[in-house]
Amino acid sequence: MTAAAPLLALGPTRVVGILNVTPDSFSDGGLYVDVDAAVAHGLELAAEGAALVDVGGESTRPGAERVSAQTELQRVLPVVTRLAEAGVAVSVDTMRADVATRCIEAGAVVVNDVSGGLADPDMLSTVAALRCVYVAMHWRAHSATMNQHATYSDVVSEVVDELLGRVKAATIAGIEPDRLVLDPGLGFAKTGEHGWDLLRGVETIHGIGLPVLWGASRKGMLDPVAPGGPVARDDASVAITTWLATHGAWGVRTHTVAPHLTAVAVATKLGQS
Ligand code: PMM
């Protein structure tokens, strides 16, 4: 057994609560830039039953420009530190090895890298040395240009192949496979229809055999079924959690927690014979 074992053990789908400490995220930008407000919301997410609280300091909405490492660190480190001190299991949503290191040293237990190690050449070896759990998301380019890369002849098989490439790179860098979680990256270099194709392809993606995290919450792909902006997409987000939990997802990354736990409970009931 490794330290990662409890977090990655078999069990019901985990709900990972989103805490964006950014002024400009598409769904909750500006709400939690103040450290006290961010910590209070993180504690709320944990109290509702989030298995992890995912703290991010750089918006990845389509078209977003990058922020400096210093700005990112200034946003996330105080929040990660205080949540970890309060006993919350924290993941840090970062593409930067230095930010990952500082946050793990401050008590975070997971590095959630939307670039799957492609944005920072030091990320994979750094995570190998940190010996934490690593979420490698499917990614093709930074947010400013990612929509130009949303071309696939078969999105499910291409995402699977590219994720397997990241597993190979992570393994070569020294990250044990039992510390890896994969994520198909809904909305990242993908149209809404690609997102729905990936959801329909859930069995193929879970067939990779590693834990899979999904981030559909409030994303633009939900607009055709739930028009009215990010918050109006919450019910549709919960419906998707039922689908993913029924298919054995390791986790769902969501803005609300309690309704998603109910969806997971429904899926668990349906799976009992
Ligand atoms: N989506 C966003 C940010 N980080 N991390 C993972 N692993 N998967 C995602 O789908 C993902 C992510 C962007 O959404 P947000 O602005 O609501 O956080």
XYZ file of C-alpha atoms and ligand atoms in Angstrom:
291
model
C 0.000 0.000 0.000
C 1.228 3.484 -0.829
C 0.092 6.831 0.580
C -1.987 7.267 -2.577
C -3.886 4.054 -1.912
C -6.879 5.382 0.095
C -7.522 8.199 -2.365
C -7.369 5.870 -5.328
C -8.995 2.805 -3.762
C -12.080 1.315 -5.394
C -15.283 2.908 -4.190
C -18.120 5.203 -5.187
C -17.354 8.093 -7.511
C -15.573 10.902 -5.656
C -16.893 14.433 -5.856
C -14.057 16.929 -6.298
C -15.153 20.447 -5.367
C -13.934 23.315 -7.561
C -12.375 26.371 -5.933
C -11.160 28.848 -8.546
C -9.132 31.608 -6.918
C -9.211 33.653 -10.106
C -10.842 36.901 -11.195
C -11.866 35.482 -14.577
C -12.884 31.794 -14.575
C -15.935 31.312 -16.776
C -18.138 29.805 -14.092
C -17.178 31.375 -10.774
C -14.553 33.992 -11.676
C -14.146 36.733 -9.082
C -16.172 35.077 -6.333
C -13.200 33.734 -4.371
C -10.262 36.078 -5.020
C -10.280 37.085 -1.366
C -8.382 34.495 0.708
C -10.931 34.375 3.543
C -13.835 33.971 1.093
C -11.942 31.240 -0.774
C -11.069 29.342 2.416
C -14.663 29.625 3.653
C -15.973 28.203 0.374
C -13.371 25.405 0.412
C -14.447 24.473 3.952
C -18.084 24.461 2.804
C -17.292 22.146 -0.119
C -15.428 19.791 2.232
C -18.239 19.887 4.830
C -20.736 18.964 2.106
C -18.672 15.850 1.405
C -16.141 16.720 -1.292
C -13.398 14.082 -1.338
C -10.998 16.758 -2.532
C -11.092 20.516 -2.941
C -9.350 21.532 -6.176
C -7.726 24.962 -5.867
C -6.797 26.762 -9.097
C -5.171 30.140 -9.656
C -5.081 30.344 -13.442
C -8.195 30.510 -15.605
C -8.268 28.015 -18.471
C -11.437 29.307 -20.115
C -11.178 29.362 -23.926
C -9.138 32.366 -25.046
C -7.614 33.046 -21.597
C -4.050 34.397 -21.502
C -1.598 32.937 -19.002
C -0.831 34.593 -15.665
C 2.705 34.709 -14.228
C 3.908 31.942 -11.916
C 4.220 34.521 -9.151
C 0.597 35.650 -9.524
C -0.615 32.067 -9.630
C 1.333 31.157 -6.504
C 0.179 34.269 -4.641
C -3.416 33.294 -5.364
C -3.302 29.609 -4.467
C -0.668 29.144 -1.760
C -2.435 30.899 1.149
C -5.676 29.088 0.352
C -4.039 25.668 -0.030
C -2.096 26.206 3.198
C -5.120 27.145 5.271
C -7.373 24.406 3.881
C -4.683 21.764 4.409
C -4.120 23.011 7.967
C -7.852 22.614 8.524
C -7.574 18.956 7.487
C -9.127 19.304 4.028
C -7.764 17.037 1.277
C -6.584 19.552 -1.306
C -5.570 19.235 -4.914
C -3.854 22.038 -6.780
C -4.961 22.776 -10.332
C -1.712 23.911 -11.961
C 0.414 23.350 -15.062
C 3.557 24.590 -13.311
C 6.042 22.340 -11.515
C 7.123 25.104 -9.112
C 3.550 25.872 -8.073
C 2.887 22.141 -7.648
C 5.962 21.763 -5.414
C 5.085 24.697 -3.164
C 1.487 23.525 -2.777
C 2.396 19.907 -2.019
C 4.915 21.172 0.555
C 2.057 23.239 2.037
C -0.075 20.109 2.452
C -1.889 19.482 -0.857
C -2.104 15.791 -1.767
C -2.896 15.881 -5.503
C -1.520 17.771 -8.502
C -4.233 18.326 -11.118
C -2.422 19.276 -14.330
C -4.774 20.184 -17.193
C -1.831 19.882 -19.596
C -0.960 16.307 -18.606
C 2.695 17.320 -18.278
C 2.917 19.025 -21.678
C 3.001 22.658 -20.521
C 6.017 22.462 -18.195
C 8.903 20.134 -19.088
C 9.726 19.773 -15.367
C 6.246 18.732 -14.244
C 6.427 14.937 -14.588
C 9.836 14.511 -12.937
C 8.779 16.937 -10.191
C 5.599 14.965 -9.467
C 7.618 11.735 -9.488
C 9.858 13.196 -6.765
C 6.902 14.605 -4.791
C 5.270 11.136 -4.822
C 1.751 12.595 -4.816
C -1.304 11.627 -6.842
C -1.222 13.155 -10.344
C -4.226 13.953 -12.545
C -3.159 14.034 -16.202
C -5.792 15.680 -18.363
C -6.075 15.438 -22.147
C -4.742 18.719 -23.571
C -3.435 19.959 -26.878
C -2.615 23.663 -26.430
C -2.927 26.601 -24.085
C -6.336 28.243 -23.747
C -5.501 31.161 -26.055
C -5.280 28.813 -29.065
C -6.859 25.519 -27.971
C -10.023 25.924 -30.054
C -7.893 25.770 -33.206
C -6.878 22.244 -32.161
C -10.413 20.859 -31.831
C -10.115 18.620 -34.882
C -10.586 14.850 -34.598
C -11.669 12.103 -36.959
C -12.623 9.929 -33.952
C -12.451 11.946 -30.756
C -12.773 8.966 -28.375
C -9.953 6.903 -29.852
C -7.702 9.942 -30.336
C -8.208 11.119 -26.749
C -7.520 7.568 -25.500
C -4.327 7.318 -27.607
C -3.091 10.721 -26.471
C -3.862 9.923 -22.816
C -1.942 6.655 -23.163
C 0.978 8.736 -24.471
C 0.847 10.792 -21.270
C 0.744 7.617 -19.150
C 3.880 6.426 -20.928
C 5.657 9.769 -20.410
C 4.610 9.868 -16.735
C 5.809 6.306 -16.187
C 9.163 6.991 -17.857
C 9.537 10.064 -15.610
C 9.080 7.819 -12.564
C 5.429 8.350 -11.572
C 4.063 5.013 -10.357
C 0.900 3.997 -12.273
C -0.933 3.678 -8.949
C -0.606 7.441 -8.458
C -2.161 8.333 -11.813
C -5.650 9.592 -12.614
C -6.651 10.440 -16.206
C -9.148 13.036 -17.432
C -10.515 13.357 -20.988
C -10.535 17.169 -20.685
C -14.064 18.179 -21.675
C -13.980 21.643 -23.254
C -10.205 21.658 -23.800
C -9.498 21.656 -27.569
C -12.950 20.122 -27.984
C -16.267 21.348 -29.281
C -19.447 20.677 -27.347
C -20.230 17.768 -29.677
C -16.795 16.265 -28.989
C -17.691 16.459 -25.300
C -20.943 14.542 -25.848
C -19.070 11.972 -27.973
C -16.624 11.467 -25.094
C -19.479 11.018 -22.616
C -21.056 8.428 -24.922
C -17.618 6.770 -25.147
C -17.292 6.496 -21.361
C -16.811 2.717 -21.429
C -13.912 2.984 -23.870
C -12.286 5.707 -21.799
C -12.728 3.803 -18.537
C -11.409 0.744 -20.407
C -7.927 2.279 -20.183
C -7.926 0.742 -16.720
C -6.799 3.764 -14.689
C -9.049 5.956 -12.503
C -10.799 8.641 -14.571
C -11.874 12.121 -13.439
C -14.434 14.066 -15.496
C -15.083 17.799 -15.512
C -18.426 18.573 -17.146
C -19.743 20.898 -14.446
C -21.226 24.134 -15.865
C -19.337 23.739 -19.157
C -20.524 25.296 -22.418
C -21.268 21.874 -23.928
C -24.336 21.797 -21.631
C -25.847 24.937 -23.141
C -28.013 23.086 -25.722
C -29.737 21.123 -22.932
C -29.644 23.860 -20.268
C -29.494 27.358 -21.762
C -29.044 30.416 -19.529
C -25.373 30.546 -18.567
C -23.012 28.595 -16.272
C -25.152 28.394 -13.117
C -28.234 27.368 -15.142
C -26.228 24.272 -16.149
C -26.095 22.836 -12.613
C -29.001 20.390 -12.978
C -27.593 19.069 -16.264
C -24.189 18.724 -14.557
C -25.787 16.531 -11.890
C -27.521 14.397 -14.543
C -24.136 13.788 -16.155
C -22.692 12.724 -12.810
C -25.369 10.015 -12.626
C -24.274 8.750 -16.049
C -20.581 8.818 -15.157
C -21.033 7.280 -11.712
C -23.168 4.507 -13.206
C -20.191 3.768 -15.454
C -17.668 3.694 -12.618
C -15.949 7.074 -12.922
C -13.301 7.593 -10.248
C -14.342 11.214 -9.806
C -16.323 14.199 -11.006
C -15.009 17.758 -10.677
C -17.986 19.968 -9.800
C -19.008 23.413 -8.552
C -21.654 22.112 -6.139
C -21.193 18.992 -4.019
C -24.366 17.782 -2.269
C -26.509 17.186 -5.399
C -23.643 15.308 -7.045
C -23.316 13.056 -3.996
C -27.033 12.308 -4.359
C -26.449 11.403 -8.022
C -23.599 9.101 -6.946
C -25.888 7.495 -4.342
C -28.491 6.860 -7.072
C -25.847 5.269 -9.296
C -24.616 3.137 -6.399
C -28.187 1.858 -5.774
C -28.614 1.048 -9.459
C -25.361 -0.906 -9.425
C -26.405 -3.141 -6.525
C -27.926 -6.484 -7.425
N -11.693 22.033 -16.177
C -11.318 23.270 -15.789
C -10.222 23.452 -14.935
N -9.521 22.393 -14.468
N -9.197 20.061 -14.345
C -9.550 18.837 -14.720
N -8.854 17.779 -14.249
N -10.596 18.595 -15.552
C -11.335 19.620 -16.083
O -12.268 19.340 -16.870
C -10.986 20.951 -15.719
C -9.885 21.134 -14.827
C -12.084 24.451 -16.285
O -13.315 24.555 -15.631
P -13.579 25.569 -14.392
O -13.271 26.962 -14.897
O -15.016 25.369 -14.062
O -12.677 25.228 -13.259
